[in-house]
Amino acid sequence: MKFKLKFLVLSLFVSGFVSAQTTTDDVLFTVDGDPVKASEFIRVYNKNLDLVKDESQKDVDEYLKLFVNYQLKIKEAKRLGLDDNAQYKREFANYKKQLTKNFLTDNKVTDALVKEAYERMSYDIKASHVLFRIEEAERDTLQVYNDLLALRERALKEGFETVFKELNTKYKASGSREINYKGHETYAEELGYFSAFKMVYNFETVAYNTKVGDISMPFRTRFGYHIVMVEDKRPSRGEVTVEHIMVSKVQKDSSLHPEVRINELYKKIMQGESFEAVAKQFSDDKSSAAKGGLLPSFKGGQLSSSEFEEVAFSMTEKGQISEPFKTEFGWHIVKLIDKKGNPEFETIRLELEQRVKRDSRSALINSALTKNLKERYNVKDNQVALTYFEGLINADYFKNSWALPADFTKDNTFITIGKQDYTYGEFGDYLVSSQRKYFGKQLTNAEVVAAEYEAFLEAKLIDYRERNLEFEDEEFAFILGEYRDGLLLFDLMEKEVWNTASKDTVGLKSFYESHKADYVWLVRADAVVASAAKKRDISKIEDLLEANKSVEEISAKLNTESEQKVIFTKGIMDTAHQALPEDFEFKKGLSSIYKFNDSYHIAIVEEVFPKGPKTFEEARGSVVSDYQNYIEENWLNTLHERYNVEIDQEVLAKVKSQILN
């Protein structure tokens, strides 16, 4: 609940980017003398126009009331010192870090990687690989490369399958996933089909650039050296839309067996009953049942159930219906509604961009960003300093026991980024902290210093850009300010409204007592509903029920292995239940036959629970929500009394003119 509330608070004033700009710096209103500019109001109004569902809030005057209340709450939060709270500061820092990532990128490189990813998503690659595992920091790798190259030559002569089978046999013999092949920790794995983003980027690149039937040259990833054999390349499965009926593996009714029920439903559909009607009446996936079982469209690899995907993508004709099948969630029947290829590039471009930035491809973006920032801040490499550090490193560095010498000139300027100087001491400390990854390695001093300098420079450039982004990028500053205030508002609302309402038991009960008429049960029935596709079948059921035949006896009489004429549903039901129409007559005994959801039904009502008041505990959730609204309304009145709000009517008139035009 808390997470959803936080998202709601932020989405009202934070989500999205600036969709309209204003050139005026006029002050629209003040809160105890603190100005709020017209440009800020117009920007927020235009940005959130499509998010507001209440049409009244699209009226400028009504939205202004919301915005004034928002500013009053921010004022109150600062008065209470919530912006100095340690938890608030940590949370804001996390949001800032995440937001900053969106602004720290090289657009040209990003765009190229996004287009490449889209092209690769059009195909699935089936491959197997052999890996010689080595540490990422290892530099002396010639022998590893040559041994894997020799293994590739064997595979080319003897066949990849032969060599692969030999390695897998050793797997099984060793009882472990890895084996020792010529002194190397070795893995041989079938990878199946995969597409873009499923593997580390350089592995993916080699796989897509290797022809079907070929074995790649050895190449390196952070895991070690690989060769990859590409077995197949096929067009991607694209996107599929299906309807489904689910019978959950967990049932409240102990007499209902999921496999038996799904086969009953399948029979009804094969007899000609509407798939959608059966889904509405009997599917346990309530989120899709009301829509006739319709699920949102999905792509290969998107669902958590591979069994469900296999069935969905295996169907070829629209309207085709699968046989019942089982997944970890229960039993299903699927109907194919639509099947199409990959979406157009522009429809998923933004999604791909975010995935590229999270993927190992981001290293390429960071390299390009580093180059651009180096030019932006006019950073000059200090070759004298680099040579100096090369002379400081000795054999102790590769034993993880190296320290800076006593006469080290730590205060000299190493590099300058913008207005910030970084000293020899800072780079020296960086070298000390990095030495553990070179333990036992055989590298030259120049290689170590060059690698660590590049890493140090990239980190400092990005850090400098992050710290100054708010002052260098106006759009970032706007959005960050809104995050800052949105989080502050959440903490305030939690303190003053949400927690107060939920913990004030006396107040809640008092509020409940004075608003009892608002918390009532609808009329409900403890009932058994019989459902049939044909009127003559439901008429037979009516006769059998009037003859006091049991549900079990009726099912045995009418249903056979080849035909499902009736299905019974039991439970406490109101008119919102999928088995009852809105005009159902709640009366004990046998109901009249009624048609609903394209089928015929008759109900046996065992007990009727009339409309009546809910107890405090039964209504507690609704009472808490309503009490929160009551507390907030009174609290806002207090804020209006505490702070003086003055609206400049002339500026407001200009704002309305600008928005309406």
XYZ file of C-alpha atoms in Angstrom:
661
model
C 0.000 0.000 0.000
C 2.789 2.418 0.910
C 4.598 1.808 -2.392
C 1.427 2.482 -4.410
C 0.745 5.686 -2.520
C 4.280 6.911 -3.102
C 3.972 6.217 -6.812
C 0.693 8.129 -6.939
C 2.162 11.176 -5.189
C 5.151 11.241 -7.509
C 3.174 10.612 -10.690
C 0.899 13.597 -10.116
C 3.729 16.119 -10.073
C 6.801 14.270 -11.298
C 6.344 11.773 -14.127
C 7.274 12.572 -17.682
C 9.315 15.371 -19.200
C 8.615 19.017 -19.918
C 5.949 19.123 -22.613
C 5.538 22.901 -22.779
C 7.722 25.876 -21.978
C 6.790 29.383 -20.881
C 8.865 32.499 -21.350
C 7.269 34.520 -18.549
C 8.970 34.910 -15.175
C 5.878 36.454 -13.603
C 5.045 35.343 -10.067
C 1.654 33.626 -10.079
C 1.269 33.415 -6.295
C 3.235 33.591 -3.057
C 3.125 31.395 0.036
C 4.091 33.544 3.010
C 6.118 35.653 0.608
C 7.865 32.748 -1.158
C 7.239 33.151 -4.925
C 5.876 30.485 -7.262
C 6.365 31.437 -10.898
C 3.719 31.218 -13.592
C 6.127 29.269 -15.794
C 6.354 26.518 -13.159
C 2.574 26.198 -12.931
C 2.105 26.135 -16.720
C 4.822 23.524 -17.136
C 3.307 21.213 -14.513
C -0.249 21.762 -15.770
C 0.617 20.920 -19.378
C 2.767 17.970 -18.409
C 0.082 16.308 -16.304
C -2.944 17.186 -18.420
C -3.254 13.685 -19.893
C -2.692 12.011 -16.502
C -5.634 13.718 -14.800
C -8.771 11.569 -15.034
C -11.103 13.985 -13.255
C -12.251 16.442 -15.930
C -12.869 19.131 -13.296
C -9.156 19.160 -12.500
C -8.366 20.137 -16.095
C -10.041 23.465 -15.385
C -7.236 25.960 -14.687
C -8.857 27.322 -11.510
C -9.441 23.819 -10.122
C -5.910 22.731 -10.968
C -4.552 25.900 -9.387
C -6.283 24.922 -6.132
C -4.497 21.564 -6.240
C -1.189 23.245 -6.999
C -1.590 25.782 -4.170
C -2.376 22.920 -1.773
C 0.717 21.133 -3.034
C 2.904 24.181 -2.345
C 1.346 24.585 1.113
C 2.257 20.997 1.944
C 5.852 21.499 0.780
C 6.054 24.646 2.922
C 4.761 22.717 5.930
C 7.182 19.825 5.339
C 10.132 22.212 5.420
C 8.780 23.929 8.541
C 8.735 20.524 10.233
C 12.312 19.856 9.093
C 11.443 16.753 7.068
C 13.976 17.767 4.420
C 16.726 17.238 7.050
C 15.597 13.688 7.812
C 18.380 11.158 7.136
C 16.044 8.601 5.528
C 14.608 11.293 3.234
C 18.097 12.340 2.184
C 19.093 8.751 1.409
C 15.969 8.106 -0.603
C 16.324 11.364 -2.531
C 19.960 10.546 -3.263
C 18.874 7.202 -4.729
C 16.261 8.882 -6.929
C 18.810 11.466 -8.042
C 21.305 8.769 -8.931
C 18.733 6.929 -11.027
C 17.515 10.100 -12.742
C 21.064 11.201 -13.475
C 21.658 8.027 -15.496
C 19.082 9.211 -18.026
C 21.101 12.376 -18.644
C 24.570 10.824 -18.675
C 24.745 9.273 -22.110
C 26.172 9.693 -25.588
C 23.169 9.975 -27.890
C 24.910 9.021 -31.151
C 26.369 5.814 -29.753
C 23.136 5.035 -27.907
C 21.046 5.467 -31.064
C 23.351 3.174 -33.045
C 23.187 0.478 -30.352
C 19.393 0.778 -30.135
C 19.014 0.274 -33.894
C 21.407 -2.670 -33.835
C 19.468 -4.270 -30.960
C 16.196 -3.856 -32.855
C 17.650 -5.559 -35.932
C 18.939 -8.450 -33.819
C 15.574 -8.844 -32.090
C 14.167 -9.805 -35.489
C 16.015 -13.135 -35.257
C 16.612 -15.895 -32.747
C 19.995 -17.632 -32.645
C 20.418 -21.250 -31.573
C 23.963 -21.954 -30.408
C 26.308 -23.973 -28.230
C 29.634 -22.821 -26.833
C 32.811 -23.936 -25.125
C 34.316 -21.665 -22.484
C 37.789 -21.639 -20.958
C 37.167 -19.754 -17.729
C 39.702 -17.056 -16.660
C 39.542 -14.038 -14.385
C 38.447 -10.763 -15.945
C 41.639 -8.930 -14.885
C 43.943 -11.604 -16.347
C 46.187 -10.192 -19.091
C 48.568 -13.069 -19.806
C 46.101 -15.085 -21.872
C 48.019 -16.147 -24.978
C 48.247 -19.788 -23.903
C 44.506 -19.892 -23.121
C 43.732 -18.435 -26.531
C 46.042 -20.869 -28.360
C 44.654 -23.915 -26.532
C 41.092 -22.929 -27.398
C 42.167 -22.228 -30.982
C 43.582 -25.764 -31.151
C 40.288 -27.127 -29.800
C 38.456 -25.202 -32.536
C 40.757 -26.760 -35.159
C 39.854 -30.197 -33.798
C 36.163 -29.304 -33.983
C 36.516 -28.175 -37.595
C 38.186 -31.489 -38.548
C 36.264 -33.949 -36.358
C 32.976 -32.056 -36.151
C 31.812 -29.747 -33.379
C 29.300 -32.325 -32.136
C 32.067 -34.886 -31.612
C 34.247 -32.558 -29.546
C 31.233 -31.160 -27.685
C 29.997 -34.673 -26.844
C 33.461 -35.618 -25.565
C 33.491 -32.629 -23.211
C 29.952 -33.341 -22.017
C 30.861 -36.955 -21.320
C 33.663 -35.689 -19.080
C 31.113 -33.433 -17.381
C 29.008 -36.419 -16.448
C 32.018 -38.486 -15.421
C 33.318 -35.750 -13.140
C 29.900 -35.170 -11.593
C 30.377 -31.434 -12.015
C 29.436 -28.761 -14.525
C 33.055 -27.829 -15.138
C 35.974 -30.042 -16.192
C 39.715 -29.625 -16.488
C 40.750 -29.608 -20.139
C 44.492 -29.086 -20.647
C 44.632 -27.281 -17.318
C 41.693 -24.948 -18.076
C 38.403 -24.713 -16.182
C 36.123 -25.675 -19.083
C 32.385 -25.442 -19.741
C 30.492 -26.853 -22.747
C 26.874 -25.740 -22.876
C 23.884 -25.869 -25.202
C 22.309 -22.416 -25.094
C 19.120 -23.067 -27.071
C 17.504 -20.126 -28.852
C 18.228 -16.576 -27.713
C 17.877 -13.055 -29.030
C 19.217 -9.582 -28.245
C 19.850 -8.802 -24.551
C 19.897 -12.466 -23.500
C 23.728 -12.723 -23.464
C 26.553 -10.317 -22.645
C 26.984 -7.948 -25.552
C 30.276 -9.176 -27.009
C 29.038 -12.810 -26.897
C 25.810 -11.750 -28.589
C 27.763 -9.852 -31.248
C 29.937 -12.838 -32.166
C 26.914 -15.158 -32.252
C 24.990 -12.862 -34.611
C 28.043 -12.375 -36.838
C 28.790 -16.105 -37.145
C 27.144 -17.962 -40.036
C 24.894 -20.939 -39.355
C 27.044 -24.070 -39.223
C 30.253 -22.136 -38.520
C 32.421 -22.098 -35.407
C 33.652 -18.677 -34.313
C 37.265 -17.805 -33.654
C 38.102 -17.666 -29.919
C 36.880 -14.438 -28.342
C 36.880 -13.008 -24.862
C 34.108 -11.916 -22.498
C 34.349 -11.141 -18.807
C 33.972 -14.880 -18.142
C 36.930 -15.996 -20.249
C 37.534 -17.219 -23.815
C 34.758 -18.832 -25.873
C 34.156 -20.489 -29.179
C 30.538 -20.559 -30.312
C 28.866 -22.890 -32.790
C 25.759 -21.363 -34.414
C 23.276 -24.144 -35.163
C 20.296 -22.154 -36.448
C 19.046 -18.649 -37.107
C 15.307 -18.153 -37.419
C 12.944 -15.167 -37.572
C 11.751 -14.244 -34.088
C 8.380 -15.461 -32.930
C 7.049 -11.926 -32.794
C 3.985 -11.209 -30.696
C 0.901 -13.244 -29.922
C -2.515 -12.394 -28.467
C -4.595 -15.128 -26.864
C -7.602 -15.741 -24.692
C -7.344 -18.372 -22.008
C -9.355 -20.228 -19.453
C -7.553 -21.193 -16.273
C -8.515 -23.563 -13.502
C -6.191 -22.850 -10.599
C -4.355 -25.756 -9.009
C -5.498 -24.392 -5.616
C -9.264 -24.531 -5.030
C -11.400 -23.532 -2.049
C -13.964 -26.166 -3.026
C -12.307 -29.474 -2.109
C -14.736 -31.361 -4.358
C -13.492 -29.462 -7.440
C -10.582 -31.232 -9.140
C -8.727 -28.887 -11.532
C -7.939 -31.479 -14.212
C -11.498 -32.784 -14.176
C -12.927 -29.245 -14.356
C -10.690 -28.144 -17.264
C -11.732 -31.185 -19.261
C -15.377 -30.432 -18.519
C -14.880 -26.908 -19.831
C -13.052 -28.189 -22.906
C -15.976 -30.467 -23.707
C -18.396 -27.560 -23.488
C -16.285 -25.556 -25.945
C -15.970 -28.517 -28.340
C -19.758 -28.872 -28.184
C -20.033 -25.403 -29.659
C -20.269 -23.155 -26.600
C -18.593 -19.772 -26.883
C -15.002 -19.789 -25.548
C -15.546 -16.285 -24.192
C -18.769 -17.250 -22.414
C -17.091 -20.227 -20.723
C -14.179 -18.000 -19.681
C -16.539 -15.417 -18.165
C -18.347 -18.076 -16.163
C -15.582 -20.380 -15.030
C -12.035 -19.051 -15.482
C -10.117 -18.616 -12.224
C -8.017 -15.817 -13.758
C -10.424 -13.086 -12.662
C -8.391 -10.315 -14.309
C -9.092 -11.776 -17.746
C -12.350 -13.691 -17.162
C -14.527 -10.572 -17.442
C -12.945 -9.930 -20.873
C -13.675 -13.421 -22.113
C -10.202 -14.620 -21.102
C -8.334 -12.030 -23.178
C -4.681 -11.496 -22.143
C -2.398 -8.594 -23.092
C -0.217 -9.376 -26.120
C 3.205 -10.872 -25.308
C 6.478 -11.804 -27.019
C 8.625 -14.898 -26.766
C 10.446 -15.068 -23.433
C 8.159 -12.496 -21.825
C 6.035 -14.847 -19.709
C 7.223 -16.725 -16.657
C 5.609 -19.913 -17.964
C 7.496 -21.453 -20.890
C 4.793 -24.135 -21.198
C 2.131 -21.498 -21.772
C 4.304 -19.718 -24.351
C 5.032 -22.900 -26.272
C 1.337 -23.653 -26.665
C 0.458 -20.037 -27.545
C 3.144 -19.688 -30.219
C 2.573 -23.167 -31.645
C -0.925 -22.230 -32.849
C -1.146 -20.905 -36.397
C -4.782 -20.113 -37.217
C -6.795 -17.337 -35.601
C -9.574 -18.891 -33.547
C -7.600 -22.123 -33.015
C -8.197 -23.656 -29.567
C -5.632 -25.759 -27.726
C -6.305 -28.925 -25.804
C -6.101 -28.582 -21.997
C -2.521 -28.354 -20.719
C -0.860 -27.911 -17.363
C 1.525 -25.215 -16.054
C 2.832 -24.439 -12.587
C -0.267 -22.253 -12.057
C -2.903 -24.810 -12.944
C -4.713 -26.035 -16.060
C -5.384 -23.948 -19.182
C -7.134 -23.828 -22.530
C -5.861 -21.222 -25.001
C -7.529 -19.613 -28.022
C -5.403 -17.777 -30.599
C -6.700 -14.266 -31.308
C -3.812 -12.725 -33.238
C -0.224 -13.399 -34.151
C 2.144 -10.851 -35.666
C 5.798 -10.055 -36.152
C 8.005 -7.646 -34.236
C 6.551 -4.186 -33.520
C 7.647 -1.157 -35.518
C 10.910 0.400 -34.355
C 9.409 3.691 -33.159
C 6.880 1.950 -30.927
C 9.606 0.300 -28.824
C 12.512 2.693 -29.313
C 12.335 4.159 -25.790
C 12.062 0.709 -24.214
C 15.109 -0.454 -26.177
C 17.056 2.626 -25.131
C 16.505 1.837 -21.461
C 17.534 -1.782 -21.981
C 20.704 -0.723 -23.826
C 21.677 1.529 -20.919
C 21.227 -1.332 -18.438
C 23.032 -3.866 -20.617
C 26.778 -4.517 -20.993
C 26.492 -2.286 -24.076
C 26.561 0.611 -21.619
C 30.378 0.307 -21.502
C 30.498 1.582 -25.093
C 28.207 4.467 -24.176
C 30.380 5.329 -21.166
C 33.518 5.358 -23.324
C 31.913 7.755 -25.780
C 30.585 9.868 -22.913
C 34.050 10.035 -21.360
C 35.508 11.267 -24.645
C 32.827 13.976 -24.969
C 33.183 15.131 -21.355
C 36.935 15.256 -21.721
C 36.457 17.683 -24.595
C 33.681 19.612 -22.812
C 35.833 20.293 -19.746
C 39.066 20.678 -21.755
C 40.893 17.951 -19.821
C 44.565 17.540 -20.741
C 46.403 14.288 -20.043
C 49.362 14.832 -17.712
C 51.966 12.586 -19.318
C 54.658 13.739 -16.883
C 52.511 12.551 -13.988
C 51.740 9.216 -15.654
C 55.439 8.573 -16.235
C 56.098 9.480 -12.580
C 53.595 6.870 -11.366
C 55.004 4.223 -13.710
C 58.314 4.702 -11.894
C 56.696 4.317 -8.460
C 55.200 0.862 -9.059
C 57.396 -2.122 -8.184
C 57.030 -5.881 -7.700
C 55.089 -5.332 -4.444
C 52.159 -4.028 -6.488
C 51.550 -7.508 -7.906
C 51.730 -9.000 -4.393
C 49.032 -6.634 -3.093
C 51.546 -5.137 -0.639
C 52.519 -1.909 -2.400
C 52.362 1.473 -0.641
C 53.081 5.014 -1.753
C 56.628 6.123 -0.837
C 57.208 8.533 2.043
C 58.522 11.267 -0.274
C 55.476 11.022 -2.580
C 54.473 14.462 -3.980
C 50.789 14.083 -3.162
C 49.736 17.756 -3.443
C 50.717 18.297 -7.083
C 47.861 18.731 -9.587
C 47.265 15.506 -11.504
C 44.399 16.613 -13.793
C 41.868 19.465 -13.872
C 38.195 18.925 -14.739
C 36.220 22.127 -15.075
C 36.855 24.069 -11.883
C 38.014 21.015 -9.928
C 41.665 20.007 -9.435
C 42.525 16.370 -8.689
C 45.877 15.715 -7.024
C 48.639 13.148 -7.282
C 47.459 11.964 -3.873
C 43.976 11.109 -5.167
C 45.305 9.080 -8.094
C 47.936 7.490 -5.857
C 45.257 6.327 -3.405
C 43.261 5.003 -6.371
C 46.265 2.926 -7.477
C 46.699 1.549 -3.953
C 43.038 0.478 -3.747
C 43.191 -1.148 -7.221
C 46.235 -3.355 -6.681
C 44.354 -6.359 -5.327
C 42.970 -7.188 -8.788
C 46.515 -7.431 -10.176
C 47.659 -9.980 -7.605
C 49.923 -12.524 -9.275
C 49.518 -10.942 -12.705
C 52.351 -10.268 -15.115
C 51.875 -6.794 -16.582
C 54.162 -3.869 -17.240
C 53.963 -0.790 -15.035
C 52.871 1.239 -18.053
C 49.932 -1.153 -18.701
C 48.762 -0.857 -15.097
C 49.014 2.940 -14.962
C 47.309 3.357 -18.366
C 44.389 1.085 -17.419
C 43.876 2.663 -13.992
C 44.203 6.188 -15.365
C 41.413 5.539 -17.872
C 39.196 4.138 -15.120
C 40.053 7.017 -12.742
C 39.441 9.652 -15.425
C 36.095 8.150 -16.464
C 34.914 7.977 -12.853
C 35.965 11.564 -12.085
C 34.495 12.976 -15.316
C 31.142 11.313 -14.698
C 31.208 12.297 -11.022
C 31.941 15.941 -11.922
C 29.164 15.944 -14.513
C 26.723 14.408 -12.011
C 27.520 16.993 -9.328
C 27.124 19.889 -11.770
C 24.265 18.544 -13.881
C 21.656 20.487 -11.928
C 23.453 23.740 -12.823
C 24.313 22.815 -16.413
C 21.031 21.261 -17.600
C 17.774 23.170 -17.042
C 15.518 20.209 -17.839
C 17.334 18.009 -15.333
C 17.032 20.763 -12.711
C 13.243 20.964 -13.225
C 12.702 17.232 -12.924
C 15.050 16.841 -9.963
C 13.223 19.629 -8.137
C 9.944 17.840 -8.661
C 11.384 14.561 -7.367
C 12.733 16.401 -4.357
C 9.360 17.932 -3.518
C 7.405 14.783 -4.394
C 9.361 12.647 -1.956
C 9.062 15.326 0.690
C 5.312 15.411 0.147
C 5.083 11.656 0.561
C 6.871 11.768 3.931
C 4.601 14.616 5.059
C 1.395 12.833 4.016
C 2.555 9.650 5.715
C 3.204 11.542 8.945
C 0.191 13.844 9.001
C -2.520 11.804 7.271
C -1.934 8.150 6.404
C -0.316 6.939 9.623
C -2.586 9.139 11.734
C -5.701 7.633 10.180
C -4.581 4.014 10.348
C -3.327 4.209 13.966
C -6.123 6.342 15.457
C -8.430 3.490 16.502
C -10.709 5.739 18.573
C -11.043 8.234 15.732
C -11.680 5.473 13.206
C -14.445 3.932 15.257
C -16.012 7.307 15.884
C -15.899 8.077 12.151
C -17.417 4.666 11.399
C -20.268 5.240 13.874
C -21.162 8.576 12.304
C -21.023 7.181 8.739
C -22.501 3.697 9.229
C -24.936 4.176 6.368
C -22.017 4.229 3.930
C -20.769 0.740 4.871
C -23.288 -1.959 3.940
C -23.308 -5.444 2.476
C -25.194 -6.062 -0.747
C -27.720 -8.882 -0.757
C -25.852 -12.205 -0.990
C -26.756 -15.835 -1.368
C -25.210 -19.161 -0.435
C -25.980 -20.838 -3.730
C -25.218 -23.548 -6.265
C -25.545 -22.449 -9.901
C -26.036 -24.933 -12.743
C -24.912 -23.777 -16.194
C -25.701 -25.298 -19.578
C -25.367 -24.190 -23.174
C -28.775 -25.468 -24.276
C -32.179 -24.570 -22.888
C -33.441 -28.135 -23.106
C -30.539 -29.295 -20.925
C -31.201 -26.664 -18.249
C -34.886 -27.672 -18.312
C -33.862 -31.283 -17.593
C -31.698 -30.029 -14.738
C -34.652 -28.064 -13.372
C -36.778 -31.222 -13.370
C -34.047 -33.222 -11.638
C -33.542 -30.541 -8.975
C -37.271 -30.401 -8.321
C -37.101 -34.173 -7.860
C -34.454 -33.559 -5.145
C -31.617 -35.093 -7.138
C -28.163 -34.119 -5.864
C -25.535 -32.219 -7.829
C -23.456 -35.390 -8.078
C -26.404 -37.423 -9.369
C -27.275 -34.808 -12.006
C -23.665 -34.581 -13.193
C -23.414 -38.361 -13.489
C -26.688 -38.532 -15.423
C -26.078 -35.725 -17.930
C -22.312 -35.593 -18.409
C -20.387 -38.244 -20.318
C -16.804 -38.679 -21.481
C -17.690 -37.140 -24.836
C -20.192 -34.480 -23.729
C -20.332 -31.891 -20.931
C -23.911 -30.687 -20.571
C -23.787 -29.079 -17.124
C -21.269 -27.430 -14.807
C -22.042 -26.489 -11.192
C -20.575 -23.514 -9.302
C -20.863 -23.194 -5.496
C -20.250 -20.291 -3.119
C -21.394 -17.079 -1.428
C -22.451 -14.808 -4.289
C -23.753 -11.308 -4.887
C -24.725 -9.670 -8.182
C -21.051 -8.937 -8.890
C -20.394 -12.690 -9.136
C -19.714 -13.984 -12.641
C -22.512 -16.587 -12.332
C -25.309 -14.133 -11.440
C -26.963 -11.337 -13.456
C -27.545 -7.909 -11.907
C -31.327 -8.505 -11.688
C -31.033 -11.891 -9.952
C -33.826 -12.454 -7.419
C -32.338 -13.427 -4.064
C -34.888 -15.908 -2.694
C -34.434 -19.277 -0.973
C -35.145 -22.299 -3.087
C -34.924 -23.017 -6.779
C -34.693 -19.975 -9.049
C -36.259 -19.554 -12.450
C -34.166 -20.406 -15.490
C -32.255 -17.339 -16.688
C -29.944 -16.567 -19.606
C -26.650 -14.861 -18.808
C -23.254 -14.668 -20.562
C -24.631 -16.603 -23.562
C -25.606 -19.632 -21.450
C -28.614 -20.876 -19.485
C -28.533 -21.111 -15.687
C -30.610 -22.137 -12.704
C -29.658 -21.553 -9.070
C -30.397 -23.383 -5.828
C -30.318 -20.758 -3.082
C -29.613 -22.367 0.302
C -29.522 -19.148 2.318
C -30.058 -15.441 1.657
C -28.027 -12.844 3.535
C -29.958 -9.590 3.318
C -28.512 -6.160 2.743
C -27.234 -4.797 6.020
C -24.543 -2.831 7.792
C -20.969 -4.059 7.890
C -19.258 -4.350 11.236
C -16.329 -2.049 11.911
C -13.851 -4.852 11.197
C -15.618 -5.833 7.965
C -15.535 -2.224 6.727
C -12.140 -1.292 8.170
C -10.339 -0.838 4.825
C -12.970 1.549 3.478
C -13.224 3.363 6.802
C -9.472 3.994 6.922
C -9.513 5.396 3.369
C -12.469 7.683 4.042
C -11.024 8.788 7.383
C -7.753 9.698 5.669
C -9.646 11.969 3.271
C -11.487 13.543 6.219
C -8.231 14.208 8.109
C -6.538 15.641 5.010
C -9.394 18.039 4.315
C -9.300 19.432 7.875
C -5.498 19.574 7.843
C -5.481 21.575 4.589
C -7.850 24.079 6.173
C -5.296 24.490 8.971
C -2.491 25.082 6.456
C -4.516 27.767 4.690
C -4.921 29.487 8.052
C -1.220 29.139 8.915
C 0.207 30.432 5.618
C -0.818 33.495 3.662
C -1.424 32.752 -0.024
C -1.692 35.686 -2.424
C -2.621 35.055 -6.070
C -1.830 37.704 -8.681
C -5.057 37.843 -10.694
C -3.450 39.683 -13.625
C -0.801 37.004 -13.983
C -3.484 34.313 -13.624
C -5.380 35.873 -16.522
C -2.228 35.690 -18.672
C -1.690 32.083 -17.623
C -5.224 31.135 -18.681
C -4.762 32.891 -22.005
C -1.490 31.061 -22.657
C -2.887 27.644 -21.717
C -6.126 28.036 -23.684
C -4.295 29.238 -26.766
